[in-house]
Amino acid sequence: MAQVNRSGRSKVVVVGAGFGGLSVMKTLGNKSVDVLLVDRNNYHGFWPLLYQVATGGLDSASIAYPIRGLIRPYKNVDFQLGNVTGVDYANKKLIVENSDPIDYDYLVFAAGSAQFYFGNDALAEKTFSMKDVDEAEQIRNQVLTAFEKANHESDPQKRKALMTIAIVGGGPTGVELAGAYAELISHDFRKDFPNLDMKEASVVMIEAMATILLPFSTPGKTEANDLQRSVQSTLEKKGVKIMLSKPVKAVEDGAVLFNDGDTLPAETVIWAAGVRGALLGDKIDIKLQRGARVPVNEFLQLEDHPEVFVIGDMAYLEGFKWGDRTMAYPMLAQVAIQMGKQAAQNIIVLASGSSGGGLTKFSYYDKGSMAVVGRGAAIVTASKPVKIKLGQNALTKIPAWMMWLGVHVMFLEGWRNRWVSIFNWTWNTFNKDRGTRVLTGTRDAKTQKMEISN
Amino acid sequence: MAQVNRSGRSKVVVVGAGFGGLSVMKTLGNKSVDVLLVDRNNYHGFWPLLYQVATGGLDSASIAYPIRGLIRPYKNVDFQLGNVTGVDYANKKLIVENSDPIDYDYLVFAAGSAQFYFGNDALAEKTFSMKDVDEAEQIRNQVLTAFEKANHESDPQKRKALMTIAIVGGGPTGVELAGAYAELISHDFRKDFPNLDMKEASVVMIEAMATILLPFSTPGKTEANDLQRSVQSTLEKKGVKIMLSKPVKAVEDGAVLFNDGDTLPAETVIWAAGVRGALLGDKIDIKLQRGARVPVNEFLQLEDHPEVFVIGDMAYLEGFKWGDRTMAYPMLAQVAIQMGKQAAQNIIVLASGSSGGGLTKFSYYDKGSMAVVGRGAAIVTASKPVKIKLGQNALTKIPAWMMWLGVHVMFLEGWRNRWVSIFNWTWNTFNKDRGTRVLTGTRDAKTQKMEISN
């Protein structure tokens, strides 16, 4: 039933329904190939706003759109819910958990990225990460539960640890989270927990390097630039404590241990340091490149398997210009979207019978300021004033906020989500009250047992 | 820290933040007692709309409101997140999981109701129930996952079982769920799963008695009345299969077994038959009455512990007039709300130093048609035409829908939820597209492993 498979048509299997995978799907939509989209979730997640779910600003449904709703316009596209565990190149079969292998003529890996723990996987168990809606909800529940426990904890030390949110990593995700948690505490928790002294609460951002937002460094420069300094000072004004040049040695229950011997008591430790290509990369018998990304040729194919393409965060391809350096294309939505389109076009060429001639090399059209706005705005959402400094021209506060809103809403799949999100953002911005700070999914509903994590 | 406890003031502990518990809290708000609200969730759930979460019509956040937002106006009210496991009457201490016991001067049990399995607790493991947001999400995820599996299941028998939703119980909850699932399948799934033949899908409502909606029977009559017949025919028009006088013997993985030897293959079995007082009732050393409810006197006190009150679904008190019979007050929001107010007023009398004189007996003001509209409308939401038949006067379709909307929205706590809900309802009604049918919380995000339930 599942697999659309009209006789004689090539079958393209796309793994991952992120920005890259959807770009492939849309480019091949209603073309003369059959497409099967495979994802372990049944929704497309708008990850740039995931931190809003982790901080109670948006509910999951607002940033998750059912994949089946997205493929409806395309008669030649089907979806399968499944967890891909490997590939059999010789027989052109994709291995999927709890399912028969899936045949393919052409395969596209677009599974995105995962947290990287620098080989210290114990960190993965002791920290929270934020890679999808479920993880974001886990973090939200952890923070809400920790403050509820603090509310009836008489030991000052324990109480302070419960009220401390440590974020390891000063990249965009860390900045977004730190800013949003600082606001959650100063705006919502102050009113929600009148019996707690919010001076005991703290949001700590931990960065191993000498500056935050390393990806935004000035090419060739090591010291912090204006953008990095302005974001840092804005976060500090919000009450975020920023630790620089402070590498983490280990995380134990209730504490972060540093290389220099210091210790930070914290019941909530979020890992936002280091990202790598999707874990699926480890299971497809390819020697990975830096960042555990899969090396591809300029046509985005695997060198030894021209019928297999890899795109987006998962793919390693050099050619991105940064100052006078050329490096691998960064893990950005824009790169994934453009790679997806290119891979799809090359698949159409091959499916039409070409032996490889007529393929087009990937070339990245850097939307520059637009990308900066999007990315910059993503940073900025955590701290409005910076938005003004970030803008190319002197923007007043409200237009900057609207620009940010506009850029993100444009990307959001599905009008329902757009309007619900606009409503929630506006509500949160003007009422400073996050309505979705509810603890769901924390109990095994069958056994009625609470999972209080400690 | 946690427990507000100004010297000399009586401390009232309220277990449960449902309609009853909130009614107690509001009545005692800013009075000269200290109140601690205890609930195992940090939100108040608007259960009349819970079936909308189970069927993808609303997201959890829309029917769940943070308790701390509700207690803000009252300086003398605090909240503790905790799972109550017992009570020590002699020392006036409430026993709470993972926490020190909580002292009380006055105690109110308002923990609501639970599913009743007629002593056959194996049923609890093999079926889904819908008593809170987490359970409703589990059901939603189960149905979505089952249809995803059906989409690539080639065995017709297995596929049909995956596409069959069996609902045991023809009460209001069963009716709501059956109607909403019939709509989900005919409106959304038909478009979402173009490769599935929806003629293979079925929603089956199973009732042991000779009629559905037993609570709405005409006093003294056994045969179905107009309301019951009209709801049944409306459900059948929507494609719901109704089995009457069909007691369930057991539920196995993938099948319902009946007393008469018949078998119904179904991968999703929802238990909506029989309700009892909250399980907490089993742990408070009181001999329970019918429906596992806690017997109270007319002042809503435990006979042997006048400082302990029990209200709402948990309480057993006779005095409800039904035709010429007098029975226990039914498990209705209105009863819980009015009992909560009465209990709170009696507590104020006792706290003011009365030895028991001056207490007021509970008397129920039956809002009659209003209650019927609320309850009736709750049924009706699953099947609009009935709404018209249900109304006391001949209502046209839209006004009836708006009345239903109004009644429910009036109850919903928190303006944010009201507007998001209005938006979602309107969207679903006019677009026939449930935007929130996303599978979340189905994987252990840490291990990246999918839980495919089978």
Tab-separated table of C-alpha atoms in Angstrom, chain A residues 228-383:
chain	number	residue	atom	x	y	z
A	228	GLN	CA	29.452	39.627	20.018
A	229	ARG	CA	30.064	42.312	22.632
A	230	SER	CA	26.637	43.864	22.219
A	231	VAL	CA	24.828	40.517	22.534
A	232	GLN	CA	26.921	39.704	25.615
A	233	SER	CA	26.154	43.016	27.325
A	234	THR	CA	22.453	42.691	26.487
A	235	LEU	CA	22.327	39.229	28.038
A	236	GLU	CA	24.174	40.504	31.113
A	237	LYS	CA	21.701	43.368	31.453
A	238	LYS	CA	18.958	40.728	31.511
A	239	GLY	CA	20.760	39.066	34.415
A	240	VAL	CA	22.487	36.222	32.560
A	241	LYS	CA	25.860	35.293	34.079
A	242	ILE	CA	28.345	34.609	31.279
A	243	MET	CA	31.457	32.497	31.931
A	244	LEU	CA	34.071	32.757	29.158
A	245	SER	CA	37.175	30.570	28.622
A	246	LYS	CA	35.610	28.106	31.060
A	247	PRO	CA	35.814	24.569	29.592
A	248	VAL	CA	33.510	21.988	31.226
A	249	LYS	CA	35.218	18.840	32.501
A	250	ALA	CA	32.142	16.899	33.553
A	251	VAL	CA	28.519	17.211	34.641
A	252	GLU	CA	27.288	15.331	37.704
A	253	ASP	CA	23.800	15.227	39.141
A	254	GLY	CA	23.254	18.734	40.392
A	255	ALA	CA	26.616	20.241	39.451
A	256	VAL	CA	28.867	21.327	36.584
A	257	LEU	CA	32.605	20.614	37.067
A	258	PHE	CA	35.145	22.781	35.238
A	259	ASN	CA	38.691	22.029	34.036
A	260	ASP	CA	40.027	24.665	36.417
A	261	GLY	CA	38.559	22.798	39.397
A	262	ASP	CA	35.614	25.131	39.956
A	263	THR	CA	32.125	23.724	40.540
A	264	LEU	CA	28.727	25.214	39.723
A	265	PRO	CA	25.759	23.674	41.583
A	266	ALA	CA	22.858	23.461	39.088
A	267	GLU	CA	19.919	21.032	38.875
A	268	THR	CA	19.266	21.974	35.249
A	269	VAL	CA	22.168	21.714	32.805
A	270	ILE	CA	21.417	22.229	29.120
A	271	TRP	CA	23.992	21.137	26.547
A	272	ALA	CA	24.115	23.616	23.655
A	273	ALA	CA	27.826	23.283	22.894
A	274	GLY	CA	28.899	21.619	19.718
A	275	VAL	CA	26.767	20.219	16.949
A	276	ARG	CA	27.496	17.350	14.563
A	277	GLY	CA	25.888	15.727	11.555
A	278	ALA	CA	22.922	13.458	12.320
A	279	LEU	CA	23.755	10.218	14.166
A	280	LEU	CA	22.471	8.403	11.094
A	281	GLY	CA	25.827	9.347	9.521
A	282	ASP	CA	27.507	6.765	11.751
A	283	LYS	CA	25.350	3.962	10.314
A	284	ILE	CA	25.822	4.338	6.561
A	285	ASP	CA	29.371	2.960	6.153
A	286	ILE	CA	30.969	6.203	5.055
A	287	LYS	CA	34.145	7.722	6.534
A	288	LEU	CA	32.862	10.954	8.058
A	289	GLN	CA	34.464	14.365	7.731
A	290	ARG	CA	34.846	17.121	10.332
A	291	GLY	CA	31.753	17.569	12.501
A	292	ALA	CA	30.750	13.983	11.723
A	293	ARG	CA	29.343	15.165	8.412
A	294	VAL	CA	29.151	13.004	5.281
A	295	PRO	CA	31.538	14.055	2.479
A	296	VAL	CA	29.850	14.583	-0.884
A	297	ASN	CA	31.032	15.662	-4.319
A	298	GLU	CA	30.013	18.971	-5.910
A	299	PHE	CA	26.862	17.328	-7.242
A	300	LEU	CA	26.003	16.396	-3.620
A	301	GLN	CA	26.434	12.667	-4.362
A	302	LEU	CA	28.335	10.046	-2.394
A	303	GLU	CA	31.544	9.498	-4.372
A	304	ASP	CA	31.049	5.727	-4.634
A	305	HIS	CA	27.244	5.783	-4.889
A	306	PRO	CA	26.105	8.410	-7.404
A	307	GLU	CA	22.458	7.442	-6.797
A	308	VAL	CA	22.773	8.539	-3.152
A	309	PHE	CA	22.709	12.249	-2.244
A	310	VAL	CA	23.425	13.929	1.091
A	311	ILE	CA	22.311	17.495	1.830
A	312	GLY	CA	22.085	20.115	4.559
A	313	ASP	CA	23.621	19.801	8.018
A	314	MET	CA	24.510	16.163	7.291
A	315	ALA	CA	26.602	16.971	4.212
A	316	TYR	CA	30.261	18.019	4.200
A	317	LEU	CA	31.152	20.109	1.151
A	318	GLU	CA	33.753	22.867	1.043
A	319	GLY	CA	33.145	26.083	-0.897
A	320	PHE	CA	31.682	28.555	1.593
A	321	LYS	CA	33.561	31.867	1.511
A	322	TRP	CA	34.267	33.408	4.913
A	323	GLY	CA	36.535	36.414	4.607
A	324	ASP	CA	39.516	35.134	2.614
A	325	ARG	CA	38.981	31.545	3.748
A	326	THR	CA	37.024	28.794	2.037
A	327	MET	CA	35.324	26.382	4.410
A	328	ALA	CA	32.546	23.777	4.504
A	329	TYR	CA	29.049	25.111	3.967
A	330	PRO	CA	27.645	25.990	7.407
A	331	MET	CA	24.685	24.281	9.072
A	332	LEU	CA	22.069	26.826	8.009
A	333	ALA	CA	18.483	26.423	6.835
A	334	GLN	CA	19.310	28.384	3.662
A	335	VAL	CA	22.131	25.987	2.753
A	336	ALA	CA	19.889	22.954	3.343
A	337	ILE	CA	17.059	24.438	1.259
A	338	GLN	CA	19.337	25.282	-1.681
A	339	MET	CA	21.148	21.919	-1.512
A	340	GLY	CA	17.776	20.170	-1.505
A	341	LYS	CA	16.708	21.950	-4.634
A	342	GLN	CA	20.024	21.183	-6.371
A	343	ALA	CA	19.980	17.491	-5.394
A	344	ALA	CA	16.398	17.168	-6.653
A	345	GLN	CA	17.282	18.758	-9.988
A	346	ASN	CA	20.248	16.411	-10.410
A	347	ILE	CA	18.034	13.422	-9.587
A	348	ILE	CA	15.609	14.494	-12.307
A	349	VAL	CA	18.527	14.584	-14.779
A	350	LEU	CA	19.689	11.093	-13.782
A	351	ALA	CA	16.122	9.699	-13.722
A	352	SER	CA	15.657	10.989	-17.258
A	353	GLY	CA	18.349	8.514	-18.312
A	354	SER	CA	21.529	10.585	-18.178
A	355	SER	CA	24.616	8.583	-17.285
A	356	GLY	CA	25.850	11.508	-15.225
A	357	GLY	CA	26.264	14.178	-17.849
A	358	GLY	CA	24.180	17.333	-17.358
A	359	LEU	CA	24.446	17.309	-13.590
A	360	THR	CA	24.844	20.750	-12.012
A	361	LYS	CA	27.396	21.554	-9.312
A	362	PHE	CA	26.056	23.045	-6.093
A	363	SER	CA	26.598	26.781	-5.802
A	364	TYR	CA	25.374	28.685	-2.761
A	365	TYR	CA	23.516	31.944	-3.253
A	366	ASP	CA	24.244	33.725	0.054
A	367	LYS	CA	21.208	35.832	0.861
A	368	GLY	CA	23.575	37.814	3.077
A	369	SER	CA	21.728	40.400	5.073
A	370	MET	CA	18.545	38.392	4.785
A	371	ALA	CA	20.338	35.420	6.260
A	372	VAL	CA	21.781	37.718	8.889
A	373	VAL	CA	18.347	39.042	9.656
A	374	GLY	CA	16.971	35.568	9.973
A	375	ARG	CA	19.892	34.237	11.941
A	376	GLY	CA	20.530	37.527	13.655
A	377	ALA	CA	16.884	37.790	14.533
A	378	ALA	CA	16.977	34.279	15.912
A	379	ILE	CA	19.676	35.498	18.257
A	380	VAL	CA	17.858	38.689	18.803
A	381	THR	CA	14.595	37.138	19.868
A	382	ALA	CA	16.325	36.571	23.170
A	383	SER	CA	17.245	40.217	23.526
